[in-house]
């Protein structure tokens, strides 16, 4: 039985970073059971449709955590022997067998560090120089700085934390993961697209004390139990229990990380396939739309030409009438010459070019581009 101990703030961050159905499986709870825990501790949960909106890049509303004691501890019992998350998926069963049968992995933390990783050496040297800070959020604990593995423990647990982390780093390298120190901590990289972080903290008890100003306040006091936190967005913790310390849970930690990386990879591949299908559908729809627009444009041209032809014949009839009049004046002859050219220009069958009317739309008889009139 694993006991997951979270603060209200940590559980709030989990339910807003991981879909409830996924998180519930990790806790070996029903979706409804996890919601009841959140309701009991006044932790808001995402509204219906929240994750679908995120999937399609739409804006969502995140409900703030009410300002009650954010450091209040919540205990969640996780019985992995009964957990469908660990038993029903044959892929996870295979990962578990591979981890446990891999002779190159060290699944038990040694009592003393042998040939520590350079990351551990540098972290150990840093923690030797660090002093307790009376104004720290966690009383009686030291923590690493930026660009280092994230460790927050009491001084007496520094050595133990480093031994656990050294074991994990060496096992990660054996499993061909790349280990990188980033500004926000130790990062395990499976490939260019999949990575997660790992950190160690000491579980704290929230204790009410009298402040220097005469009112009650709460302090976080380390209680000796360590927790290894792994994950990327939704995080998962392995915690010291009465039956098993972290040192005896190395295999479970490695199985969890391998399983999560597999899930990340499969999810990313699914999204790639979905994206490819979406683009293909968009391409088909675009082709259909272009064909529709082409058909409509052809019909519009047919429609406009028919109306122009009708108008042309009205003009031609008038032209012929004038042309048949006897004793035409020179002015009329000049007009007939002009009108003949305009008829040829307007005729939808000939469309003769007319320099002065090139920028006129023959269907509307308006200029295609409106010309401004400038005055000096």
XYZ file of C-alpha atoms in Angstrom:
376
model
C 0.000 0.000 0.000
C 1.415 3.365 -1.044
C 0.240 6.458 0.777
C 0.311 9.554 -1.370
C 0.487 12.691 0.756
C -0.360 15.919 -0.999
C -1.126 19.435 0.085
C -4.360 21.089 -1.061
C -2.314 23.203 -3.451
C -0.544 20.170 -4.945
C -3.794 18.231 -5.483
C -5.355 21.358 -7.000
C -2.422 21.642 -9.435
C -2.784 17.972 -10.356
C -6.517 18.085 -11.128
C -5.979 21.159 -13.315
C -3.026 19.647 -15.200
C -4.268 16.070 -15.756
C -7.746 14.858 -16.807
C -9.693 13.544 -13.809
C -10.193 10.065 -15.299
C -6.434 9.675 -15.850
C -5.514 11.004 -12.408
C -8.125 8.796 -10.726
C -6.530 5.690 -12.284
C -3.136 6.644 -10.867
C -4.693 6.950 -7.415
C -6.650 3.690 -7.857
C -9.856 5.668 -7.339
C -13.006 6.136 -9.331
C -13.526 9.449 -11.058
C -16.349 10.135 -8.598
C -14.175 9.109 -5.631
C -11.507 11.641 -6.559
C -14.147 14.340 -6.997
C -15.439 13.617 -3.487
C -11.937 14.122 -2.068
C -11.656 17.428 -3.907
C -15.088 18.513 -2.680
C -14.232 17.558 0.912
C -11.126 19.752 0.843
C -12.782 22.582 -1.101
C -10.680 22.056 -4.241
C -12.387 23.213 -7.474
C -12.313 20.829 -10.437
C -12.459 21.522 -14.205
C -15.902 22.001 -15.722
C -17.303 19.677 -18.373
C -15.614 20.207 -21.746
C -12.466 21.744 -20.215
C -10.005 19.206 -21.676
C -11.724 19.138 -25.089
C -11.290 22.902 -25.323
C -7.585 22.572 -24.467
C -7.200 19.823 -27.087
C -8.526 22.159 -29.798
C -6.586 25.199 -28.570
C -9.596 27.067 -27.201
C -9.628 29.372 -24.173
C -10.664 27.824 -20.853
C -11.475 29.155 -17.407
C -9.345 27.992 -14.464
C -11.114 28.344 -11.119
C -8.795 29.674 -8.416
C -8.104 27.648 -5.274
C -10.054 29.205 -2.364
C -7.781 30.828 0.209
C -8.097 28.211 2.876
C -5.004 26.460 4.264
C -3.229 25.565 1.001
C -0.654 23.455 2.881
C -3.298 21.225 4.491
C -2.189 17.628 3.946
C -4.358 15.115 2.115
C -3.606 11.388 2.340
C -4.593 9.109 -0.541
C -4.091 5.354 -0.118
C -2.949 3.662 -3.317
C -3.134 -0.129 -3.299
C -1.160 -1.037 -6.418
C -1.805 -4.765 -5.906
C -5.460 -4.052 -6.745
C -4.899 -1.233 -9.157
C -6.296 -1.746 -12.639
C -3.810 0.899 -13.792
C -0.972 -1.500 -13.027
C -2.629 -4.832 -13.835
C -4.921 -4.568 -16.821
C -2.524 -3.002 -19.302
C -0.286 -5.758 -20.753
C 2.225 -3.128 -21.882
C 2.816 -2.086 -18.280
C 3.108 -5.750 -17.275
C 5.820 -6.174 -19.914
C 7.639 -3.042 -18.709
C 7.474 -4.364 -15.141
C 8.974 -7.726 -16.152
C 11.742 -6.067 -18.165
C 12.677 -3.778 -15.268
C 12.723 -6.570 -12.683
C 14.696 -8.932 -14.947
C 17.268 -6.368 -16.088
C 20.497 -7.436 -14.370
C 22.156 -4.103 -15.158
C 19.704 -2.193 -12.988
C 20.310 -1.698 -9.278
C 16.888 -1.938 -7.659
C 18.085 -1.501 -4.092
C 19.696 1.691 -2.790
C 23.088 1.061 -1.214
C 23.891 2.169 2.344
C 26.843 4.137 0.990
C 27.409 5.891 -2.326
C 29.986 4.256 -4.581
C 31.387 6.273 -7.487
C 28.711 8.976 -7.301
C 27.465 10.652 -10.460
C 28.964 14.103 -11.111
C 25.508 15.630 -10.561
C 25.431 14.117 -7.066
C 28.968 15.299 -6.293
C 28.116 18.895 -7.220
C 24.816 18.781 -5.343
C 26.491 17.366 -2.243
C 29.126 20.123 -2.305
C 26.403 22.761 -2.605
C 24.346 21.366 0.283
C 27.422 21.219 2.536
C 27.685 24.997 2.344
C 24.000 25.832 2.668
C 22.642 27.083 5.993
C 19.188 26.868 7.502
C 17.016 29.877 6.799
C 14.729 30.989 9.641
C 12.484 32.706 7.106
C 12.097 29.677 4.855
C 8.583 28.424 4.131
C 9.622 25.028 5.510
C 11.285 25.300 8.907
C 14.408 23.239 9.514
C 14.917 22.278 5.868
C 17.544 23.089 3.261
C 16.977 23.167 -0.459
C 19.018 23.238 -3.622
C 19.246 26.267 -5.889
C 18.222 26.772 -9.498
C 19.952 24.657 -12.100
C 20.294 21.751 -9.655
C 18.242 18.656 -8.764
C 15.280 19.847 -6.711
C 15.784 18.630 -3.129
C 14.042 20.012 -0.020
C 14.875 18.046 3.141
C 16.085 18.398 6.705
C 19.918 18.255 7.009
C 19.812 14.758 8.528
C 18.160 13.437 5.336
C 20.609 14.982 2.846
C 22.795 11.875 2.652
C 19.812 9.581 2.225
C 18.295 11.783 -0.488
C 21.562 11.864 -2.418
C 21.916 8.062 -2.245
C 18.400 7.627 -3.629
C 18.959 10.176 -6.380
C 22.353 8.708 -7.304
C 20.759 5.279 -7.669
C 17.969 6.658 -9.859
C 20.310 8.665 -12.097
C 22.505 5.613 -12.723
C 19.453 3.483 -13.495
C 18.104 6.154 -15.852
C 21.388 6.111 -17.747
C 21.237 2.292 -17.900
C 17.783 2.623 -19.471
C 19.339 4.965 -22.078
C 17.667 8.136 -20.854
C 19.475 11.415 -21.132
C 19.872 13.282 -17.820
C 19.975 17.069 -18.024
C 20.019 19.806 -15.405
C 17.692 22.646 -16.314
C 16.871 25.845 -14.465
C 13.880 24.214 -12.781
C 15.555 20.926 -11.860
C 16.677 17.468 -12.962
C 15.115 16.419 -16.258
C 14.905 12.904 -17.707
C 14.758 12.970 -21.501
C 13.509 10.014 -23.531
C 13.648 11.795 -26.898
C 13.255 15.242 -28.432
C 9.573 15.427 -27.557
C 9.230 13.507 -24.279
C 10.743 14.458 -20.955
C 9.831 14.627 -17.274
C 11.295 15.891 -14.033
C 12.233 14.173 -10.798
C 12.655 15.719 -7.364
C 12.926 14.702 -3.709
C 11.229 16.377 -0.800
C 10.613 15.641 2.830
C 6.979 15.371 3.836
C 5.968 18.113 6.252
C 3.464 18.425 9.050
C 1.516 21.646 9.259
C 1.804 22.977 12.822
C -0.008 25.949 14.320
C 2.300 28.337 16.202
C 2.198 31.813 17.730
C 3.777 34.453 15.523
C 6.013 37.271 16.771
C 3.103 39.611 16.154
C 0.718 37.857 18.545
C -1.514 35.959 16.127
C -1.727 32.309 15.164
C 0.070 31.089 12.065
C 1.061 27.743 10.576
C 4.516 26.381 9.905
C 5.620 23.399 7.833
C 7.880 21.061 9.802
C 9.722 18.140 8.097
C 8.596 14.802 9.579
C 11.395 12.513 8.347
C 9.450 10.822 5.536
C 10.827 11.282 2.029
C 8.883 11.491 -1.208
C 10.177 11.107 -4.764
C 8.118 13.120 -7.221
C 8.153 12.209 -10.910
C 6.192 13.519 -13.839
C 5.816 16.319 -16.290
C 2.415 18.014 -16.008
C 0.533 15.726 -13.660
C 3.025 14.544 -11.048
C 3.123 11.364 -8.997
C 4.866 10.737 -5.690
C 6.389 7.655 -4.105
C 6.405 8.103 -0.335
C 8.005 6.349 2.625
C 5.466 4.006 4.199
C 5.505 1.790 7.289
C 6.180 -1.258 5.131
C 8.473 0.200 2.474
C 10.930 3.055 2.346
C 11.745 4.810 -0.925
C 14.912 2.702 -1.099
C 12.725 -0.388 -1.584
C 10.529 1.199 -4.266
C 13.133 1.830 -6.977
C 11.590 -0.765 -9.308
C 8.150 0.860 -8.968
C 9.613 4.285 -9.713
C 11.358 3.007 -12.846
C 8.220 1.164 -13.983
C 6.187 4.330 -13.498
C 8.645 6.426 -15.525
C 8.922 3.861 -18.334
C 5.121 3.537 -18.434
C 4.612 7.303 -18.525
C 7.147 7.739 -21.319
C 5.384 4.994 -23.274
C 2.038 6.737 -22.680
C 3.543 10.086 -23.774
C 4.923 8.516 -26.947
C 1.638 6.777 -27.787
C -0.367 9.937 -27.112
C 1.951 11.983 -29.307
C 1.708 9.408 -32.107
C -2.088 9.430 -31.821
C -2.086 13.202 -32.030
C 0.167 13.084 -35.094
C -2.227 10.657 -36.791
C -5.206 12.797 -35.787
C -3.442 15.899 -37.091
C -2.610 14.144 -40.370
C -6.255 13.045 -40.723
C -7.460 16.549 -39.891
C -5.182 18.089 -42.515
C -6.285 15.514 -45.097
C -9.946 16.288 -44.367
C -9.193 20.010 -44.588
C -7.485 19.419 -47.941
C -10.511 17.473 -49.222
C -12.894 20.168 -47.961
C -10.744 22.894 -49.516
C -10.733 21.071 -52.864
C -14.516 20.710 -52.691
C -14.913 24.373 -51.801
C -12.667 25.465 -54.676
C -14.679 23.300 -57.070
C -17.915 24.847 -55.763
C -16.517 28.355 -56.133
C -15.317 27.540 -59.653
C -18.775 26.284 -60.612
C -20.420 29.349 -59.086
C -18.025 31.684 -60.898
C -18.773 29.935 -64.204
C -22.493 30.326 -63.610
C -22.109 33.980 -62.643
C -20.194 34.558 -65.869
C -22.916 32.740 -67.806
C -25.590 34.803 -66.040
C -23.780 38.092 -66.597
C -23.035 37.328 -70.256
C -26.697 36.491 -70.844
C -27.776 39.809 -69.372
C -25.056 41.635 -71.273
C -26.188 39.920 -74.480
C -29.711 41.083 -73.860
C -28.530 44.628 -73.145
C -26.199 44.469 -76.140
C -29.105 43.624 -78.446
C -31.100 46.553 -77.087
C -28.139 48.829 -77.821
C -27.593 47.206 -81.243
C -31.250 47.688 -82.141
C -31.004 51.365 -81.241
C -27.707 51.659 -83.170
C -29.270 50.060 -86.285
C -32.263 52.337 -86.044
C -30.049 55.449 -86.028
C -27.905 54.019 -88.785
C -30.910 53.524 -91.100
C -32.024 57.123 -90.846
C -31.629 59.109 -94.106
C -29.621 62.299 -94.417
C -27.351 61.676 -91.444
C -25.284 64.634 -90.339
C -21.519 64.497 -89.924
C -22.083 64.597 -86.164
C -24.353 61.541 -86.401
C -21.791 59.725 -88.561
C -19.144 60.474 -85.970
C -21.417 59.134 -83.215
C -22.149 55.965 -85.198
C -18.425 55.328 -85.568
C -17.968 55.803 -81.816
C -20.997 53.650 -80.909
C -19.879 50.816 -83.209
C -16.617 50.487 -81.282
C -18.468 50.538 -77.956
C -20.821 47.822 -79.163
C -17.841 45.638 -80.063
C -16.373 46.322 -76.619
C -19.634 45.470 -74.827
C -20.513 42.425 -76.962
C -19.903 39.306 -74.726
C -18.933 37.321 -77.834
C -16.205 39.679 -79.041
C -15.030 41.657 -75.985
C -12.996 43.969 -78.193
C -10.401 45.972 -76.320
C -11.168 49.634 -75.672
C -8.323 51.596 -74.118
C -10.421 54.127 -72.243
C -12.708 51.471 -70.828
C -10.215 48.780 -69.875
C -10.726 49.359 -66.141
C -14.532 49.272 -66.346
C -16.538 46.247 -65.163
C -18.829 45.423 -68.112
C -21.405 43.785 -65.843
C -21.867 46.777 -63.517
C -20.500 49.535 -65.804
C -18.534 50.851 -62.845
C -14.811 51.351 -62.585
C -13.111 48.299 -61.109
C -10.879 50.627 -59.057
C -12.347 53.913 -57.991
C -10.203 56.821 -59.081
C -9.821 59.806 -56.832
C -10.164 63.296 -58.257
C -7.330 65.515 -57.255
C -7.491 69.286 -57.230
C -4.491 71.600 -57.241
